[in-house]
Amino acid sequence: MNRFKRFLLFSLLLPVTMHAQQSPTTLNLDIANKLAALPLKCLELEFPYKTGIVFTDSSLLGAPKNYHPAFYGCFDWHSSVHGHWMLVRLLKIYPNLNRAEEIRSKLAQHLSAENIKIEQQLFKNADNKSFERIYGWSWLLQLQSELKSWNDPLGKSLSENLQPLASQFSSAYIQFLDKLVYPIRVGEHTNLAFGLCLAWDYAQQCNDEALKKAIHDAAIRFYSKDKNAPVTYEPGGYDFLSPSLEEADLMRRVLPAAEYRQWLYQFLPGLFEKDIKIFNVATVKDRTDGKLVHLDGLNLSRTWCLEGIAKAAGKNQEAILALAHKHREAGLQQIFSGSYAGEHWLASFAVYMLTVEKQP
């Protein structure tokens, strides 16, 4: 066993130190229970709330719960959506979670057919048809994919309830990609590549061939000729996604293996040096600042991208995985910071990172 593998095995077996609570290095039932507690704490917390809707008249003035009856908690719409996704994912892996019955009850209550119909209405409003594009749309599709693959009567019922909104987003995505002239290369919610990764997984799981083709064609159109990603400009101060790594994670899905490796060597040549000098772990100085704490999420999202890339890279795997491990440790230490600015969403990123290759 080489030095890196011994180190990785040893580090995963060590007792984990806690920052405010036990910080997970790998998922088990105890950690799953602690992580599940975070979205449960805010799933029905109506305020504080950050809305992004357009008020064209006074009809939407009032509590967000009136027009977001399914996804009104956890500070904003998209965080509520991926909080629901996270609880479904954990229930699928650990049906005996301590609060399993409470989770099932809340899922059934929030994701009712009636609530989803009301959610749909907002997106049918001409002034709000782009609300939560791209990030929220993509997490909603990820939630539907999770429900669709859940071998449980509740999962079947809820996926039927959610499908009309998922289909609405699928159609909206296809129309949007057809009109989009340039890719959106940012490190926050509107990052195109990350959104397309989640949407691709939904299209695969739910046999949505039209969406899958639209994503494939857009990825080839926007990214296939990219070379020498400007990684020295990363990260931006508010980033929770890496524009270059998200792009590489998307192309891993849509390109044949050999073609992907050739593309990757030209796009991210710095990953194939013996001593990788790019993508240093991001630092956060104030975790009560909702924008600055994004960088904790960046460490987590970089981890899942790097781990996926390493599996497909064909060479320098150990060095890429070592870099991923540094980001994993840094990101996971901050899940339980005690500040709502991070706790309302970071657990979802942690669960995605810890389970992305372990879907039941």
Coordinates of C-alpha atoms in Angstrom, one line a residue:
M1 CA 0.0 0.0 0.0
N2 CA 1.6 3.3 -1.1
R3 CA 2.0 6.3 1.3
F4 CA -1.0 8.3 0.1
K5 CA -3.4 5.3 0.4
R6 CA -2.0 4.5 3.9
F7 CA -2.6 8.1 4.9
L8 CA -6.1 8.2 3.5
L9 CA -7.1 5.0 5.3
F10 CA -5.6 6.1 8.5
S11 CA -7.3 9.5 8.4
L12 CA -10.7 8.0 7.8
L13 CA -10.3 5.7 10.8
L14 CA -9.1 8.4 13.2
P15 CA -11.6 9.7 15.8
V16 CA -12.9 12.9 14.3
T17 CA -12.4 16.3 16.0
M18 CA -15.4 18.6 16.3
H19 CA -16.0 22.2 15.5
A20 CA -19.0 22.9 17.6
Q21 CA -20.1 19.3 17.0
Q22 CA -18.5 16.2 15.6
S23 CA -17.1 17.0 12.1
P24 CA -17.7 14.1 9.7
T25 CA -15.0 12.6 7.5
T26 CA -17.2 9.8 6.2
L27 CA -20.9 9.1 6.5
N28 CA -22.3 6.8 9.2
L29 CA -25.7 6.7 11.0
D30 CA -24.5 8.9 13.8
I31 CA -23.2 11.6 11.4
A32 CA -26.4 11.2 9.3
N33 CA -28.5 12.0 12.3
K34 CA -26.5 15.1 13.1
L35 CA -26.6 16.3 9.5
A36 CA -30.4 15.7 9.2
A37 CA -31.0 17.9 12.3
L38 CA -29.8 21.0 10.4
P39 CA -32.5 21.2 7.7
L40 CA -35.1 19.9 10.2
K41 CA -34.2 23.0 12.3
C42 CA -35.1 25.4 9.5
L43 CA -37.5 23.5 7.1
E44 CA -40.5 25.3 8.7
L45 CA -38.7 28.4 9.8
E46 CA -40.4 31.1 7.8
F47 CA -38.1 34.0 8.8
P48 CA -35.4 35.3 8.1
Y49 CA -36.2 34.8 4.4
K50 CA -34.6 36.1 1.3
T51 CA -36.9 36.2 -1.7
G52 CA -35.9 36.7 -5.3
I53 CA -39.3 37.1 -6.9
V54 CA -40.5 40.1 -9.0
F55 CA -43.5 41.9 -7.5
T56 CA -45.5 43.1 -10.5
D57 CA -48.5 44.0 -8.3
S58 CA -49.6 43.6 -4.7
S59 CA -50.9 40.1 -5.0
L60 CA -47.7 38.5 -3.9
L61 CA -47.1 40.8 -0.9
G62 CA -47.3 38.8 2.2
A63 CA -45.6 35.8 3.8
P64 CA -43.5 33.7 1.3
K65 CA -45.3 30.6 2.6
N66 CA -48.4 31.9 0.7
Y67 CA -46.7 31.4 -2.7
H68 CA -44.0 28.9 -1.6
P69 CA -46.1 26.4 0.5
A70 CA -43.6 23.6 -0.2
F71 CA -40.3 25.4 0.0
Y72 CA -40.7 28.4 2.3
G73 CA -38.1 27.6 5.0
C74 CA -34.3 27.5 5.3
F75 CA -33.8 31.2 4.3
D76 CA -34.4 30.9 0.6
W77 CA -36.2 28.7 -2.0
H78 CA -33.3 26.8 -3.3
S79 CA -31.9 26.0 0.2
S80 CA -35.3 24.6 1.1
V81 CA -35.3 22.5 -2.0
H82 CA -31.9 20.9 -1.4
G83 CA -32.7 20.6 2.3
H84 CA -35.7 18.3 1.2
W85 CA -33.4 16.5 -1.2
M86 CA -30.8 15.9 1.5
L87 CA -33.4 14.4 3.9
V88 CA -34.7 12.0 1.1
R89 CA -31.1 10.9 0.3
L90 CA -30.3 10.2 4.0
L91 CA -33.6 8.3 4.5
K92 CA -32.7 6.1 1.5
I93 CA -29.3 5.3 2.9
Y94 CA -30.4 5.1 6.6
P95 CA -34.1 4.3 6.9
N96 CA -33.6 4.0 10.7
L97 CA -32.6 7.6 11.2
N98 CA -33.6 8.8 14.7
R99 CA -36.2 11.3 13.3
A100 CA -37.2 9.2 10.3
E101 CA -41.0 9.4 11.1
E102 CA -40.8 13.2 11.5
I103 CA -38.9 13.5 8.2
R104 CA -41.4 11.4 6.4
S105 CA -44.3 13.4 7.9
K106 CA -42.7 16.7 6.9
L107 CA -41.9 15.5 3.4
A108 CA -45.5 14.3 2.9
Q109 CA -46.9 17.6 4.2
H110 CA -44.6 19.9 2.2
L111 CA -44.6 18.0 -1.1
S112 CA -48.3 17.5 -1.4
A113 CA -49.9 17.8 -4.9
E114 CA -51.8 20.9 -3.8
N115 CA -48.6 22.7 -2.6
I116 CA -46.7 21.8 -5.8
K117 CA -49.6 23.3 -7.9
I118 CA -49.2 26.5 -6.1
E119 CA -45.4 26.5 -6.5
Q120 CA -46.0 26.0 -10.2
Q121 CA -48.1 29.1 -10.5
L122 CA -45.3 31.5 -9.6
F123 CA -43.1 30.1 -12.4
K124 CA -45.9 30.5 -14.9
N125 CA -46.0 34.2 -14.1
A126 CA -44.3 36.0 -17.0
D127 CA -42.2 38.2 -14.7
N128 CA -41.0 35.2 -12.6
K129 CA -40.4 32.6 -15.3
S130 CA -36.7 32.8 -14.7
F131 CA -36.9 32.8 -10.9
E132 CA -34.3 30.4 -9.4
R133 CA -32.7 29.7 -12.8
I134 CA -30.3 27.9 -12.8
Y135 CA -29.5 26.7 -9.3
G136 CA -33.0 26.2 -7.9
W137 CA -34.3 24.5 -11.1
S138 CA -31.4 22.1 -11.0
W139 CA -31.8 21.2 -7.3
L140 CA -35.5 20.6 -7.9
L141 CA -34.7 18.2 -10.7
Q142 CA -32.2 16.5 -8.3
L143 CA -34.9 16.2 -5.7
Q144 CA -37.2 14.6 -8.2
S145 CA -34.5 12.2 -9.4
E146 CA -34.0 11.2 -5.7
L147 CA -37.7 10.6 -5.2
K148 CA -38.0 8.7 -8.4
S149 CA -35.3 6.2 -7.4
W150 CA -36.6 5.7 -3.9
N151 CA -38.1 2.2 -3.5
D152 CA -40.7 3.3 -1.0
P153 CA -44.4 4.0 -1.3
L154 CA -43.9 7.6 0.0
G155 CA -41.2 8.2 -2.6
K156 CA -43.5 7.0 -5.3
S157 CA -46.3 9.3 -4.1
L158 CA -44.2 12.3 -3.7
S159 CA -42.4 11.9 -7.1
E160 CA -45.9 11.8 -8.7
N161 CA -46.7 15.1 -6.9
L162 CA -43.5 16.8 -7.9
Q163 CA -43.3 15.6 -11.5
P164 CA -45.4 18.4 -13.0
L165 CA -43.0 21.0 -11.6
A166 CA -40.0 18.9 -12.7
S167 CA -41.4 18.7 -16.2
Q168 CA -42.1 22.4 -16.2
F169 CA -38.4 23.0 -15.4
S170 CA -37.2 20.5 -17.9
S171 CA -39.1 22.3 -20.7
A172 CA -37.9 25.7 -19.4
Y173 CA -34.3 24.4 -19.4
I174 CA -34.6 23.2 -23.0
Q175 CA -36.0 26.5 -24.2
F176 CA -33.4 28.5 -22.2
L177 CA -30.4 26.5 -23.5
D178 CA -31.7 27.0 -27.1
K179 CA -31.6 30.7 -26.6
L180 CA -28.4 31.0 -24.5
V181 CA -25.5 32.3 -26.6
Y182 CA -22.7 32.3 -24.1
P183 CA -22.0 30.0 -21.1
I184 CA -22.4 31.4 -17.6
R185 CA -19.0 31.0 -15.9
V186 CA -19.5 32.3 -12.4
G187 CA -18.9 30.7 -9.0
E188 CA -22.3 31.2 -7.6
H189 CA -25.9 30.2 -8.2
T190 CA -26.1 30.9 -11.9
N191 CA -23.1 28.7 -12.8
L192 CA -24.3 26.8 -15.9
A193 CA -22.0 23.8 -15.7
F194 CA -23.1 22.8 -12.1
G195 CA -26.7 23.2 -13.0
L196 CA -26.3 21.0 -16.0
C197 CA -24.6 18.3 -14.0
L198 CA -27.7 18.0 -11.7
A199 CA -30.1 18.3 -14.6
W200 CA -28.1 15.6 -16.6
D201 CA -28.4 13.2 -13.6
Y202 CA -32.2 13.8 -13.6
A203 CA -32.5 13.3 -17.3
Q204 CA -30.6 10.0 -17.0
Q205 CA -32.6 8.8 -14.0
C206 CA -36.0 9.8 -15.4
N207 CA -35.4 9.0 -19.1
D208 CA -35.9 12.6 -20.2
E209 CA -34.2 12.2 -23.6
A210 CA -35.1 15.7 -24.8
L211 CA -33.4 17.3 -21.8
K212 CA -30.4 15.0 -22.0
K213 CA -29.9 16.0 -25.7
A214 CA -30.3 19.7 -24.9
I215 CA -27.7 19.4 -22.2
H216 CA -25.3 17.4 -24.3
D217 CA -25.5 19.8 -27.2
A218 CA -25.1 22.8 -25.0
A219 CA -22.0 21.3 -23.2
I220 CA -20.4 20.6 -26.5
R221 CA -21.2 24.0 -27.9
F222 CA -20.0 25.9 -24.9
Y223 CA -17.1 23.9 -23.6
S224 CA -15.6 21.4 -26.0
K225 CA -13.0 23.8 -27.4
D226 CA -11.9 25.2 -24.1
K227 CA -8.2 25.0 -23.2
N228 CA -6.0 26.3 -20.4
A229 CA -8.7 27.3 -17.9
P230 CA -7.8 30.5 -16.1
V231 CA -7.6 28.9 -12.7
T232 CA -5.4 31.6 -11.2
Y233 CA -8.5 33.8 -11.1
E234 CA -10.2 31.3 -8.8
P235 CA -11.7 31.6 -6.3
G236 CA -13.8 34.8 -6.3
G237 CA -14.5 36.1 -2.8
Y238 CA -18.2 34.8 -2.9
D239 CA -17.7 31.5 -4.8
F240 CA -19.2 28.3 -3.6
L241 CA -18.5 26.6 -7.0
S242 CA -15.4 26.4 -9.1
P243 CA -16.2 27.5 -12.7
S244 CA -13.4 25.4 -14.2
L245 CA -13.9 22.2 -12.0
E246 CA -17.7 22.3 -12.5
E247 CA -17.1 22.5 -16.3
A248 CA -14.7 19.5 -16.1
D249 CA -17.3 17.6 -14.0
L250 CA -19.9 18.2 -16.6
M251 CA -17.8 17.1 -19.5
R252 CA -16.9 13.9 -17.6
R253 CA -20.6 13.1 -18.0
V254 CA -21.1 13.9 -21.6
L255 CA -17.9 12.9 -23.4
P256 CA -16.7 9.4 -24.1
A257 CA -13.9 8.4 -21.7
A258 CA -10.9 8.7 -24.1
E259 CA -12.2 11.9 -25.6
Y260 CA -12.7 13.3 -22.1
R261 CA -9.1 12.6 -21.0
Q262 CA -7.8 14.3 -24.1
W263 CA -10.0 17.3 -23.4
L264 CA -9.1 17.4 -19.7
Y265 CA -5.3 17.4 -20.3
Q266 CA -5.7 20.5 -22.4
F267 CA -8.3 22.2 -20.2
L268 CA -6.6 21.7 -16.8
P269 CA -3.0 20.9 -17.5
G270 CA -2.1 22.0 -13.9
L271 CA -3.8 18.9 -12.5
F272 CA -1.3 16.7 -14.2
E273 CA 1.8 18.0 -12.5
K274 CA 3.4 15.8 -9.9
D275 CA 3.1 18.6 -7.3
I276 CA -0.3 20.3 -8.1
K277 CA 0.0 24.0 -7.4
I278 CA -3.5 25.1 -8.4
F279 CA -6.7 25.1 -6.3
N280 CA -5.5 25.9 -2.8
V281 CA -8.0 25.3 0.0
A282 CA -10.2 28.4 0.4
T283 CA -10.2 30.4 3.6
V284 CA -13.1 32.0 5.4
K285 CA -12.6 34.8 8.0
D286 CA -16.2 35.4 9.0
R287 CA -18.8 32.6 9.0
T288 CA -21.6 34.9 10.0
D289 CA -21.4 36.6 6.7
G290 CA -23.7 34.9 4.2
K291 CA -21.5 35.6 1.2
L292 CA -18.1 35.0 2.7
V293 CA -19.2 31.6 4.1
H294 CA -19.8 30.5 0.5
L295 CA -16.1 29.5 0.5
D296 CA -16.8 26.7 2.9
G297 CA -19.1 25.3 0.3
L298 CA -16.5 25.8 -2.3
N299 CA -14.2 23.4 -0.5
L300 CA -16.9 20.8 -0.5
S301 CA -17.9 21.2 -4.1
R302 CA -14.3 21.2 -5.3
T303 CA -13.9 17.9 -3.4
W304 CA -16.7 16.1 -5.3
C305 CA -15.5 17.5 -8.6
L306 CA -11.8 16.5 -8.0
E307 CA -12.8 13.0 -6.9
G308 CA -14.9 12.5 -10.0
I309 CA -12.3 13.9 -12.3
A310 CA -9.6 11.7 -10.7
K311 CA -11.6 8.6 -11.5
A312 CA -11.8 9.6 -15.2
A313 CA -8.4 11.3 -15.6
G314 CA -6.4 8.2 -16.5
K315 CA -3.2 9.6 -14.8
N316 CA -2.0 11.5 -11.8
Q317 CA -4.9 10.1 -9.8
E318 CA -3.1 10.0 -6.4
A319 CA -2.1 13.7 -6.6
I320 CA -5.6 14.8 -7.6
L321 CA -7.2 12.7 -4.8
A322 CA -4.7 14.1 -2.3
L323 CA -5.8 17.6 -3.3
A324 CA -9.5 16.6 -3.0
H325 CA -8.7 15.2 0.5
K326 CA -7.4 18.6 1.6
H327 CA -10.6 20.3 0.5
R328 CA -12.7 17.6 2.1
E329 CA -11.1 18.0 5.5
A330 CA -11.3 21.8 5.3
G331 CA -15.0 21.8 4.2
L332 CA -16.3 19.2 6.6
Q333 CA -14.8 21.0 9.7
Q334 CA -17.2 23.8 9.2
I335 CA -20.6 22.2 8.7
F336 CA -21.6 22.8 12.4
S337 CA -20.3 26.4 12.7
G338 CA -23.2 27.5 14.8
S339 CA -24.1 30.3 12.4
Y340 CA -27.3 30.2 10.4
A341 CA -25.5 31.8 7.5
G342 CA -23.8 28.5 6.7
E343 CA -25.9 25.9 8.6
H344 CA -29.0 26.5 6.5
W345 CA -27.3 25.0 3.4
L346 CA -23.8 23.6 4.0
A347 CA -25.1 20.2 5.2
S348 CA -26.7 19.5 1.8
F349 CA -23.3 20.1 0.2
A350 CA -21.7 17.8 2.7
V351 CA -24.2 15.0 2.1
Y352 CA -23.9 15.4 -1.7
M353 CA -20.1 15.2 -1.4
L354 CA -20.2 12.2 0.9
T355 CA -22.7 10.2 -1.1
V356 CA -22.4 11.3 -4.7
E357 CA -20.8 8.0 -5.7
K358 CA -22.9 5.9 -3.2
Q359 CA -26.5 6.4 -4.4
P360 CA -28.7 3.4 -3.4

